[in-house]
Amino acid sequence: MERKKTRVVKIGNVAIGRDNPVAIQSMCNSKTEDVEATVKQILELEAAGCELIRVTVPTKEAAYALPKIKEQIHIPLIADIHFDYKLAILAIENGADKIRINPGNIGSEDRVKAVVEKAKEYNVPIRVGVNSGSLERNYLMKYGGVTAEGIVESAMEKVAMLEKYDFHDIVISIKSSDVMMTIKSYELISEQTDYPLHVGVTESGSATTGNIKSAIGIGTLLYEGIGDTIRVSLTDAPVEEIYSAKTILKALKLRDDGVEVVSCPTCGRTSIDLMSLAKKVEDYTKQFNNSIKVAVMGCVVNGPGEGRNADLGICGGKGQGLIIKKGEIIAKVPEDELFDRFKEEFNKLL
Ligand code: SF4
């Protein structure tokens, strides 16, 4: 697939846009003021593969916590600001690598100008984030409700508010909780601008629903070449967002890091507890960023075949299973020892 030629924007030491890899990001759900809890969460996210992290900055204390957090983490730190332009300025002064604001909700032009001047001074990009849930009344009236056209026009108006002060270090997001509207909005805006796009489906739900909606929304856009950084929003632990983002990027062959697990759906031929086994394998392997393919199959119908195409495979039998490594059967082990033996062999591949 050919990716849209967007501008390059640097967020700390991570560049997004144009040919840079699609960056994975998430947002902490800890209180930013609680430095210890926030650092702990960010380090866990980093280990899982998170490349940009956002924290909310609703208070001065949160802004003052930013430098303390930054000195203990290794990925760029983004400050999420709503309504208060002074907090945006304070976040920049306290080391935020990027800020996310909606210039439409921070008040008068003077305030927007003050934030822009500070962002310029510190070389900090701004993400203009517009969500369907907060679309202004004039666009609701103009388009008869929340529409992709309204969301795009609102976002471009906010971008113009920054451009007016000769600021172009911009990333745009225009999220909706409606998947089709998200796709349409991003398609429209990508025809109108070359600023890099932060893509995601907002408020998408808990793991099952959220992953499906995100995979369709983000996946469709990436397949069309749209999107420079992604966030999977889940009502779940933030680390789950990273695993999901990695799976989406891997499925689209935009990344080859991370473990890919292939497992069969089970059927009447399955004679071992494949569901628990596949779950254990997935839970264990998702923490690693190595490019390894694993197959967990229920029987000899497709097991040896998939096993051969994987770096490591398990093929179930009656109360036992085969371990297949790089196409070779290396062991036949009882069912209750399958996972431990798998782990042992998997660890050798790391
Ligand atoms: Fe059934 Fe075997 Fe296919 Fe799994 S691999 S779905 S157990 S036939």
CSV table of C-alpha atoms and ligand atoms in Angstrom, one decimal:
chain,number,residue,atom,x,y,z
A,1,MET,CA,0.0,0.0,0.0
A,2,GLU,CA,1.2,3.5,-0.7
A,3,ARG,CA,1.2,5.9,2.2
A,4,LYS,CA,0.1,9.4,1.8
A,5,LYS,CA,3.0,11.9,1.6
A,6,THR,CA,2.4,13.9,4.7
A,7,ARG,CA,4.7,16.4,6.4
A,8,VAL,CA,7.2,15.2,8.9
A,9,VAL,CA,6.6,16.4,12.5
A,10,LYS,CA,9.0,15.6,15.3
A,11,ILE,CA,7.7,14.8,18.7
A,12,GLY,CA,10.8,14.6,21.0
A,13,ASN,CA,13.0,12.1,19.3
A,14,VAL,CA,10.2,10.4,17.3
A,15,ALA,CA,9.4,11.6,13.8
A,16,ILE,CA,5.9,10.9,12.3
A,17,GLY,CA,4.6,11.6,8.9
A,18,ARG,CA,5.7,10.8,5.3
A,19,ASP,CA,7.8,7.6,5.3
A,20,ASN,CA,8.3,7.3,9.0
A,21,PRO,CA,6.8,4.2,10.6
A,22,VAL,CA,3.2,4.6,11.9
A,23,ALA,CA,3.9,5.3,15.5
A,24,ILE,CA,1.9,3.6,18.3
A,25,GLN,CA,0.6,5.7,21.1
A,26,SER,CA,-1.5,5.4,24.1
A,27,MET,CA,-2.7,7.5,27.0
A,28,CYS,CA,-2.1,6.9,30.8
A,29,ASN,CA,-5.2,6.5,33.0
A,30,SER,CA,-3.2,7.3,36.1
A,31,LYS,CA,-3.4,10.7,37.8
A,32,THR,CA,-0.6,12.7,36.2
A,33,GLU,CA,0.1,14.4,39.6
A,34,ASP,CA,1.0,10.9,40.9
A,35,VAL,CA,4.4,10.7,39.4
A,36,GLU,CA,5.2,7.2,40.7
A,37,ALA,CA,2.0,5.6,39.3
A,38,THR,CA,2.3,7.4,36.0
A,39,VAL,CA,6.0,6.4,35.5
A,40,LYS,CA,5.2,2.8,36.4
A,41,GLN,CA,2.4,2.7,33.8
A,42,ILE,CA,4.5,4.4,31.1
A,43,LEU,CA,7.4,2.0,31.6
A,44,GLU,CA,5.0,-0.9,31.2
A,45,LEU,CA,3.7,0.6,28.0
A,46,GLU,CA,7.2,1.3,26.7
A,47,ALA,CA,8.1,-2.4,27.2
A,48,ALA,CA,5.0,-3.4,25.3
A,49,GLY,CA,5.9,-1.3,22.3
A,50,CYS,CA,4.4,2.2,23.0
A,51,GLU,CA,6.3,4.9,21.2
A,52,LEU,CA,4.4,8.1,22.3
A,53,ILE,CA,2.6,8.6,25.5
A,54,ARG,CA,0.0,11.2,26.4
A,55,VAL,CA,-1.0,12.2,29.9
A,56,THR,CA,-3.8,14.5,31.0
A,57,VAL,CA,-2.8,17.9,32.4
A,58,PRO,CA,-5.9,19.2,34.2
A,59,THR,CA,-4.0,21.0,37.0
A,60,LYS,CA,-0.9,23.0,37.6
A,61,GLU,CA,0.4,20.1,39.7
A,62,ALA,CA,0.1,17.9,36.7
A,63,ALA,CA,2.1,20.3,34.6
A,64,TYR,CA,4.8,20.5,37.3
A,65,ALA,CA,4.9,16.6,37.4
A,66,LEU,CA,5.9,16.5,33.7
A,67,PRO,CA,9.6,17.0,34.2
A,68,LYS,CA,9.7,14.4,37.0
A,69,ILE,CA,7.9,11.9,34.8
A,70,LYS,CA,10.1,12.7,31.8
A,71,GLU,CA,13.4,12.1,33.5
A,72,GLN,CA,12.3,8.5,34.3
A,73,ILE,CA,10.9,7.5,30.9
A,74,HIS,CA,12.3,7.0,27.4
A,75,ILE,CA,9.5,8.0,25.0
A,76,PRO,CA,8.1,11.4,24.1
A,77,LEU,CA,5.6,12.8,26.6
A,78,ILE,CA,2.5,14.5,25.3
A,79,ALA,CA,0.3,16.8,27.4
A,80,ASP,CA,-3.5,16.7,26.9
A,81,ILE,CA,-5.1,20.1,27.6
A,82,HIS,CA,-8.7,21.2,27.7
A,83,PHE,CA,-10.0,24.7,28.1
A,84,ASP,CA,-7.1,26.3,30.0
A,85,TYR,CA,-4.5,28.0,27.8
A,86,LYS,CA,-2.3,28.7,30.8
A,87,LEU,CA,-2.0,25.0,31.4
A,88,ALA,CA,-0.9,24.5,27.8
A,89,ILE,CA,1.8,27.1,28.3
A,90,LEU,CA,2.8,25.6,31.6
A,91,ALA,CA,3.0,22.1,30.1
A,92,ILE,CA,5.3,23.4,27.3
A,93,GLU,CA,7.5,25.1,29.8
A,94,ASN,CA,7.7,22.0,31.8
A,95,GLY,CA,9.0,19.9,29.0
A,96,ALA,CA,5.9,18.4,27.1
A,97,ASP,CA,7.2,17.1,23.8
A,98,LYS,CA,3.8,17.8,22.2
A,99,ILE,CA,0.5,19.2,23.4
A,100,ARG,CA,-2.9,18.2,22.4
A,101,ILE,CA,-5.5,21.0,22.5
A,102,ASN,CA,-8.7,22.0,20.7
A,103,PRO,CA,-7.9,25.6,19.9
A,104,GLY,CA,-11.7,26.1,19.7
A,105,ASN,CA,-12.1,25.5,23.4
A,106,ILE,CA,-9.3,27.6,24.9
A,107,GLY,CA,-10.9,30.9,24.5
A,108,SER,CA,-10.0,34.1,22.7
A,109,GLU,CA,-7.5,34.5,19.9
A,110,ASP,CA,-5.0,36.1,22.2
A,111,ARG,CA,-4.9,32.9,24.2
A,112,VAL,CA,-4.4,30.8,21.1
A,113,LYS,CA,-1.7,33.2,20.0
A,114,ALA,CA,0.0,32.9,23.4
A,115,VAL,CA,0.1,29.1,23.2
A,116,VAL,CA,1.4,29.2,19.6
A,117,GLU,CA,4.2,31.6,20.5
A,118,LYS,CA,5.2,29.3,23.4
A,119,ALA,CA,5.1,26.2,21.2
A,120,LYS,CA,7.3,28.0,18.6
A,121,GLU,CA,9.7,29.1,21.3
A,122,TYR,CA,10.1,25.5,22.6
A,123,ASN,CA,9.8,23.8,19.2
A,124,VAL,CA,6.8,21.8,20.4
A,125,PRO,CA,4.2,20.5,17.9
A,126,ILE,CA,0.5,20.9,18.6
A,127,ARG,CA,-2.1,18.2,17.9
A,128,VAL,CA,-5.4,19.7,17.0
A,129,GLY,CA,-7.9,17.3,18.4
A,130,VAL,CA,-11.5,17.5,17.3
A,131,ASN,CA,-14.0,14.9,18.5
A,132,SER,CA,-17.5,14.4,17.1
A,133,GLY,CA,-18.9,14.6,20.6
A,134,SER,CA,-17.9,18.3,21.0
A,135,LEU,CA,-18.7,19.5,17.5
A,136,GLU,CA,-19.8,23.2,17.7
A,137,ARG,CA,-23.3,24.2,17.2
A,138,ASN,CA,-22.7,26.2,14.0
A,139,TYR,CA,-21.5,23.0,12.3
A,140,LEU,CA,-24.4,20.9,13.7
A,141,MET,CA,-26.8,23.5,12.3
A,142,LYS,CA,-25.0,23.8,9.0
A,143,TYR,CA,-24.9,20.1,8.3
A,144,GLY,CA,-28.0,19.0,10.2
A,145,GLY,CA,-26.2,17.1,13.0
A,146,VAL,CA,-22.8,15.5,13.4
A,147,THR,CA,-21.4,14.7,10.0
A,148,ALA,CA,-17.9,14.0,8.6
A,149,GLU,CA,-18.1,17.2,6.6
A,150,GLY,CA,-18.8,19.2,9.8
A,151,ILE,CA,-16.0,17.5,11.7
A,152,VAL,CA,-13.5,18.2,8.9
A,153,GLU,CA,-14.6,21.8,8.5
A,154,SER,CA,-14.3,22.4,12.3
A,155,ALA,CA,-10.8,20.8,12.4
A,156,MET,CA,-9.6,22.9,9.4
A,157,GLU,CA,-10.9,26.0,11.1
A,158,LYS,CA,-8.8,25.2,14.2
A,159,VAL,CA,-5.8,24.5,12.0
A,160,ALA,CA,-6.2,27.9,10.4
A,161,MET,CA,-6.2,29.5,13.9
A,162,LEU,CA,-2.7,28.2,14.3
A,163,GLU,CA,-1.6,28.8,10.8
A,164,LYS,CA,-2.6,32.4,11.2
A,165,TYR,CA,0.4,32.9,13.5
A,166,ASP,CA,2.6,31.1,11.0
A,167,PHE,CA,2.6,27.8,13.0
A,168,HIS,CA,2.8,24.6,10.9
A,169,ASP,CA,4.1,22.0,13.3
A,170,ILE,CA,0.7,20.4,13.5
A,171,VAL,CA,-0.8,17.0,13.8
A,172,ILE,CA,-4.6,16.5,13.3
A,173,SER,CA,-7.1,14.1,14.8
A,174,ILE,CA,-10.8,14.0,14.1
A,175,LYS,CA,-12.2,11.1,16.0
A,176,SER,CA,-15.7,9.8,16.2
A,177,SER,CA,-17.2,6.9,18.1
A,178,ASP,CA,-18.9,6.0,14.8
A,179,VAL,CA,-16.6,3.9,12.7
A,180,MET,CA,-18.0,4.9,9.3
A,181,MET,CA,-17.9,8.5,10.3
A,182,THR,CA,-14.3,8.2,11.4
A,183,ILE,CA,-13.3,6.7,8.1
A,184,LYS,CA,-15.1,9.3,6.1
A,185,SER,CA,-13.8,12.2,8.1
A,186,TYR,CA,-10.2,11.1,7.8
A,187,GLU,CA,-10.6,10.4,4.1
A,188,LEU,CA,-12.0,13.9,3.6
A,189,ILE,CA,-9.4,15.7,5.6
A,190,SER,CA,-6.5,13.8,4.0
A,191,GLU,CA,-7.6,15.3,0.7
A,192,GLN,CA,-7.5,18.8,2.1
A,193,THR,CA,-4.2,18.8,4.1
A,194,ASP,CA,-0.8,17.2,4.3
A,195,TYR,CA,-0.4,17.5,8.0
A,196,PRO,CA,0.2,14.2,9.7
A,197,LEU,CA,-2.9,12.5,11.0
A,198,HIS,CA,-3.4,10.8,14.4
A,199,VAL,CA,-5.9,8.1,13.7
A,200,GLY,CA,-8.3,6.3,16.0
A,201,VAL,CA,-11.9,5.5,16.8
A,202,THR,CA,-12.8,7.2,20.0
A,203,GLU,CA,-14.8,5.8,22.9
A,204,SER,CA,-14.8,2.5,21.1
A,205,GLY,CA,-15.7,0.4,24.0
A,206,SER,CA,-14.2,-2.4,26.0
A,207,ALA,CA,-11.8,-5.0,24.6
A,208,THR,CA,-14.1,-7.0,22.3
A,209,THR,CA,-16.1,-4.2,20.8
A,210,GLY,CA,-13.3,-1.7,20.9
A,211,ASN,CA,-10.8,-3.9,19.2
A,212,ILE,CA,-13.2,-4.7,16.4
A,213,LYS,CA,-14.2,-1.1,15.8
A,214,SER,CA,-10.6,0.0,15.9
A,215,ALA,CA,-9.4,-2.7,13.6
A,216,ILE,CA,-12.0,-1.7,11.1
A,217,GLY,CA,-11.7,2.0,11.4
A,218,ILE,CA,-7.9,2.3,11.8
A,219,GLY,CA,-7.2,-0.7,9.6
A,220,THR,CA,-9.3,0.6,6.7
A,221,LEU,CA,-7.6,4.0,6.9
A,222,LEU,CA,-4.1,2.6,7.1
A,223,TYR,CA,-4.9,0.3,4.2
A,224,GLU,CA,-5.8,3.5,2.2
A,225,GLY,CA,-2.5,5.0,3.2
A,226,ILE,CA,-4.0,7.4,5.7
A,227,GLY,CA,-2.6,7.7,9.2
A,228,ASP,CA,0.8,8.5,10.7
A,229,THR,CA,0.3,7.6,14.3
A,230,ILE,CA,-2.5,5.5,15.8
A,231,ARG,CA,-4.2,5.1,19.1
A,232,VAL,CA,-6.5,2.2,19.9
A,233,SER,CA,-8.9,3.5,22.5
A,234,LEU,CA,-10.1,0.8,24.8
A,235,THR,CA,-12.0,0.8,28.1
A,236,ASP,CA,-9.3,-1.4,29.4
A,237,ALA,CA,-5.7,-1.3,30.7
A,238,PRO,CA,-3.7,1.0,28.4
A,239,VAL,CA,-1.2,-1.8,27.7
A,240,GLU,CA,-4.0,-3.7,25.9
A,241,GLU,CA,-4.2,-0.8,23.4
A,242,ILE,CA,-0.5,-1.3,22.5
A,243,TYR,CA,-1.0,-5.0,21.9
A,244,SER,CA,-4.0,-4.2,19.7
A,245,ALA,CA,-2.2,-1.5,17.8
A,246,LYS,CA,0.7,-3.8,17.1
A,247,THR,CA,-1.7,-6.5,15.9
A,248,ILE,CA,-3.3,-4.1,13.5
A,249,LEU,CA,0.0,-2.8,12.1
A,250,LYS,CA,1.3,-6.4,11.8
A,251,ALA,CA,-1.8,-7.6,10.0
A,252,LEU,CA,-1.4,-4.8,7.4
A,253,LYS,CA,2.3,-5.6,7.1
A,254,LEU,CA,3.2,-2.1,8.3
A,255,ARG,CA,5.4,-3.7,11.0
A,256,ASP,CA,7.1,-7.0,11.4
A,257,ASP,CA,8.0,-6.7,15.1
A,258,GLY,CA,6.0,-8.5,17.7
A,259,VAL,CA,4.9,-12.1,17.9
A,260,GLU,CA,2.2,-13.3,15.5
A,261,VAL,CA,0.0,-16.1,16.9
A,262,VAL,CA,-2.0,-18.3,14.5
A,263,SER,CA,-4.5,-20.6,16.2
A,264,CYS,CA,-7.2,-22.8,14.8
A,265,PRO,CA,-10.9,-22.2,15.8
A,266,THR,CA,-11.2,-25.8,17.2
A,267,CYS,CA,-13.8,-28.3,16.0
A,268,GLY,CA,-15.0,-31.8,16.8
A,269,ARG,CA,-11.6,-33.2,16.0
A,270,THR,CA,-9.9,-31.2,18.8
A,271,SER,CA,-8.9,-33.5,21.6
A,272,ILE,CA,-6.9,-31.2,23.9
A,273,ASP,CA,-8.0,-28.0,25.7
A,274,LEU,CA,-6.8,-25.9,22.9
A,275,MET,CA,-8.6,-22.7,23.9
A,276,SER,CA,-6.8,-22.4,27.2
A,277,LEU,CA,-3.5,-23.4,25.6
A,278,ALA,CA,-3.9,-20.8,22.8
A,279,LYS,CA,-4.9,-18.1,25.4
A,280,LYS,CA,-1.8,-18.9,27.5
A,281,VAL,CA,0.4,-18.8,24.5
A,282,GLU,CA,-1.0,-15.4,23.4
A,283,ASP,CA,-0.8,-13.9,26.9
A,284,TYR,CA,2.8,-15.1,27.3
A,285,THR,CA,4.1,-14.1,23.8
A,286,LYS,CA,2.4,-10.7,23.4
A,287,GLN,CA,5.0,-9.0,25.7
A,288,PHE,CA,7.8,-9.7,23.3
A,289,ASN,CA,8.7,-7.4,20.3
A,290,ASN,CA,10.6,-10.1,18.4
A,291,SER,CA,9.4,-11.0,15.0
A,292,ILE,CA,8.3,-14.6,15.6
A,293,LYS,CA,5.4,-16.6,14.2
A,294,VAL,CA,3.7,-19.1,16.4
A,295,ALA,CA,1.0,-21.6,15.5
A,296,VAL,CA,-1.3,-23.4,17.9
A,297,MET,CA,-3.3,-26.0,16.1
A,298,GLY,CA,-5.8,-28.6,17.3
A,299,CYS,CA,-5.0,-31.6,15.2
A,300,VAL,CA,-3.1,-33.0,12.3
A,301,VAL,CA,-5.4,-31.8,9.6
A,302,ASN,CA,-3.8,-28.3,9.4
A,303,GLY,CA,-1.5,-28.5,12.4
A,304,PRO,CA,1.7,-29.7,10.7
A,305,GLY,CA,1.1,-27.4,7.7
A,306,GLU,CA,0.7,-24.3,9.8
A,307,GLY,CA,3.5,-25.5,12.1
A,308,ARG,CA,5.8,-25.7,9.2
A,309,ASN,CA,5.1,-22.1,8.2
A,310,ALA,CA,5.7,-20.9,11.8
A,311,ASP,CA,8.9,-20.5,13.8
A,312,LEU,CA,7.3,-22.6,16.5
A,313,GLY,CA,4.1,-24.7,16.5
A,314,ILE,CA,2.0,-26.8,18.7
A,315,CYS,CA,-0.1,-29.5,17.1
A,316,GLY,CA,-2.6,-31.2,19.3
A,317,GLY,CA,-3.3,-34.9,19.4
A,318,LYS,CA,-5.2,-37.1,21.9
A,319,GLY,CA,-4.0,-36.1,25.4
A,320,GLN,CA,-0.7,-35.0,23.9
A,321,GLY,CA,0.8,-32.8,21.3
A,322,LEU,CA,3.7,-32.2,19.0
A,323,ILE,CA,6.1,-29.3,19.2
A,324,ILE,CA,7.2,-28.2,15.8
A,325,LYS,CA,10.2,-25.9,15.4
A,326,LYS,CA,11.1,-24.4,12.1
A,327,GLY,CA,9.2,-27.2,10.3
A,328,GLU,CA,10.7,-30.1,12.3
A,329,ILE,CA,8.9,-32.1,14.9
A,330,ILE,CA,11.1,-31.9,17.9
A,331,ALA,CA,9.1,-33.4,20.7
A,332,LYS,CA,5.9,-35.3,21.5
A,333,VAL,CA,4.7,-34.3,25.0
A,334,PRO,CA,1.7,-34.9,27.2
A,335,GLU,CA,-1.0,-32.2,27.2
A,336,ASP,CA,-0.2,-30.9,30.7
A,337,GLU,CA,3.4,-30.3,29.7
A,338,LEU,CA,2.7,-28.7,26.3
A,339,PHE,CA,2.7,-25.1,27.5
A,340,ASP,CA,5.9,-25.4,29.6
A,341,ARG,CA,7.7,-27.1,26.7
A,342,PHE,CA,6.5,-24.5,24.3
A,343,LYS,CA,7.7,-21.7,26.6
A,344,GLU,CA,11.1,-23.3,26.9
A,345,GLU,CA,11.5,-23.5,23.1
A,346,PHE,CA,10.0,-20.1,22.5
A,347,ASN,CA,12.5,-18.5,24.9
A,348,LYS,CA,15.3,-20.0,22.9
A,349,LEU,CA,14.1,-18.0,19.9
A,350,LEU,CA,14.3,-14.6,21.7
B,1,SF4,FE1,-10.4,-28.8,13.7
B,1,SF4,FE2,-7.9,-29.6,13.4
B,1,SF4,FE3,-8.8,-27.6,11.9
B,1,SF4,FE4,-8.3,-27.2,14.5
B,1,SF4,S1,-6.8,-27.8,12.9
B,1,SF4,S2,-10.1,-26.6,13.4
B,1,SF4,S3,-8.9,-29.2,15.4
B,1,SF4,S4,-9.5,-29.7,11.9
